[in-house]
Amino acid sequence: MPDVVATAIFREGLQLSLWLNRRVLRHRLVPTDGGRPVGRGPEVRGPREALGLWLSGRDSAAEDLAFA
């Protein structure tokens, strides 16, 4: 996946999470494929596109993430 697309998915997931489920406020998100960590709380690691999908409510993306 192109870098700009992964970044866009992550950014959109952050915004949608504020409206839908507030996961972004309860977790520290650590992209493993580049980018800066975001937030505070229990750590969630994974690729930016999986983080973005999980943030927007796609729980099936959780299998690509590591929860601390």
PDB file of C-alpha atoms in Angstrom:
ATOM      1  CA  MET A   1       0.000   0.000   0.000  1.00  0.00           C
ATOM      2  CA  PRO A   2       1.405   3.453  -0.861  1.00  0.00           C
ATOM      3  CA  ASP A   3       2.653   5.460   2.093  1.00  0.00           C
ATOM      4  CA  VAL A   4       0.265   8.373   1.497  1.00  0.00           C
ATOM      5  CA  VAL A   5      -2.747   6.033   1.434  1.00  0.00           C
ATOM      6  CA  ALA A   6      -1.770   4.349   4.728  1.00  0.00           C
ATOM      7  CA  THR A   7      -1.312   7.776   6.318  1.00  0.00           C
ATOM      8  CA  ALA A   8      -4.709   8.937   5.036  1.00  0.00           C
ATOM      9  CA  ILE A   9      -6.463   5.824   6.407  1.00  0.00           C
ATOM     10  CA  PHE A  10      -4.817   6.349   9.805  1.00  0.00           C
ATOM     11  CA  ARG A  11      -5.733  10.058   9.856  1.00  0.00           C
ATOM     12  CA  GLU A  12      -9.354   9.360   8.895  1.00  0.00           C
ATOM     13  CA  GLY A  13      -9.558   6.633  11.542  1.00  0.00           C
ATOM     14  CA  LEU A  14      -8.386   9.101  14.175  1.00  0.00           C
ATOM     15  CA  GLN A  15     -11.115  11.564  13.199  1.00  0.00           C
ATOM     16  CA  LEU A  16     -13.871   8.951  12.964  1.00  0.00           C
ATOM     17  CA  SER A  17     -12.911   7.509  16.342  1.00  0.00           C
ATOM     18  CA  LEU A  18     -13.644  10.838  18.004  1.00  0.00           C
ATOM     19  CA  TRP A  19     -17.229  10.642  16.686  1.00  0.00           C
ATOM     20  CA  LEU A  20     -17.926   6.914  16.869  1.00  0.00           C
ATOM     21  CA  ASN A  21     -16.193   5.070  19.680  1.00  0.00           C
ATOM     22  CA  ARG A  22     -13.532   7.291  21.300  1.00  0.00           C
ATOM     23  CA  ARG A  23     -10.858   4.572  21.069  1.00  0.00           C
ATOM     24  CA  VAL A  24      -8.352   7.259  20.175  1.00  0.00           C
ATOM     25  CA  LEU A  25      -8.866   8.833  23.614  1.00  0.00           C
ATOM     26  CA  ARG A  26      -8.385   5.564  25.535  1.00  0.00           C
ATOM     27  CA  HIS A  27      -5.334   4.052  23.781  1.00  0.00           C
ATOM     28  CA  ARG A  28      -1.774   4.869  22.782  1.00  0.00           C
ATOM     29  CA  LEU A  29      -1.490   4.096  19.069  1.00  0.00           C
ATOM     30  CA  VAL A  30       1.956   3.104  17.802  1.00  0.00           C
ATOM     31  CA  PRO A  31       2.272   2.708  14.016  1.00  0.00           C
ATOM     32  CA  THR A  32       4.896   0.058  13.245  1.00  0.00           C
ATOM     33  CA  ASP A  33       5.355   1.125   9.629  1.00  0.00           C
ATOM     34  CA  GLY A  34       6.248   4.769  10.234  1.00  0.00           C
ATOM     35  CA  GLY A  35       4.586   7.718  11.820  1.00  0.00           C
ATOM     36  CA  ARG A  36       4.424   9.090  15.321  1.00  0.00           C
ATOM     37  CA  PRO A  37       2.697   7.466  18.298  1.00  0.00           C
ATOM     38  CA  VAL A  38      -0.567   9.116  19.346  1.00  0.00           C
ATOM     39  CA  GLY A  39      -2.457   9.170  22.632  1.00  0.00           C
ATOM     40  CA  ARG A  40      -2.190   7.763  26.141  1.00  0.00           C
ATOM     41  CA  GLY A  41      -3.280   4.542  27.761  1.00  0.00           C
ATOM     42  CA  PRO A  42      -2.839   0.870  26.867  1.00  0.00           C
ATOM     43  CA  GLU A  43      -0.631   0.482  23.809  1.00  0.00           C
ATOM     44  CA  VAL A  44      -1.901  -0.766  20.462  1.00  0.00           C
ATOM     45  CA  ARG A  45       0.750  -1.502  17.794  1.00  0.00           C
ATOM     46  CA  GLY A  46       0.319  -2.249  14.123  1.00  0.00           C
ATOM     47  CA  PRO A  47       0.414  -0.917  10.576  1.00  0.00           C
ATOM     48  CA  ARG A  48      -1.236   2.453   9.990  1.00  0.00           C
ATOM     49  CA  GLU A  49      -3.999   1.054   7.781  1.00  0.00           C
ATOM     50  CA  ALA A  50      -4.984  -1.574  10.391  1.00  0.00           C
ATOM     51  CA  LEU A  51      -4.940   1.044  13.147  1.00  0.00           C
ATOM     52  CA  GLY A  52      -7.117   3.362  11.065  1.00  0.00           C
ATOM     53  CA  LEU A  53      -9.638   0.641  10.291  1.00  0.00           C
ATOM     54  CA  TRP A  54      -9.782  -0.476  13.930  1.00  0.00           C
ATOM     55  CA  LEU A  55     -10.245   3.122  15.086  1.00  0.00           C
ATOM     56  CA  SER A  56     -13.156   3.592  12.708  1.00  0.00           C
ATOM     57  CA  GLY A  57     -14.954   0.547  14.136  1.00  0.00           C
ATOM     58  CA  ARG A  58     -13.740  -2.307  11.917  1.00  0.00           C
ATOM     59  CA  ASP A  59     -12.993  -4.841  14.653  1.00  0.00           C
ATOM     60  CA  SER A  60     -11.850  -7.410  12.076  1.00  0.00           C
ATOM     61  CA  ALA A  61      -8.660  -5.342  11.680  1.00  0.00           C
ATOM     62  CA  ALA A  62      -7.750  -6.198  15.301  1.00  0.00           C
ATOM     63  CA  GLU A  63      -6.098  -9.459  14.187  1.00  0.00           C
ATOM     64  CA  ASP A  64      -3.306  -7.366  12.615  1.00  0.00           C
ATOM     65  CA  LEU A  65      -2.722  -5.396  15.826  1.00  0.00           C
ATOM     66  CA  ALA A  66      -0.832  -6.109  19.040  1.00  0.00           C
ATOM     67  CA  PHE A  67      -2.550  -5.013  22.239  1.00  0.00           C
ATOM     68  CA  ALA A  68      -0.560  -4.403  25.424  1.00  0.00           C
TER      69      ALA A  68
END
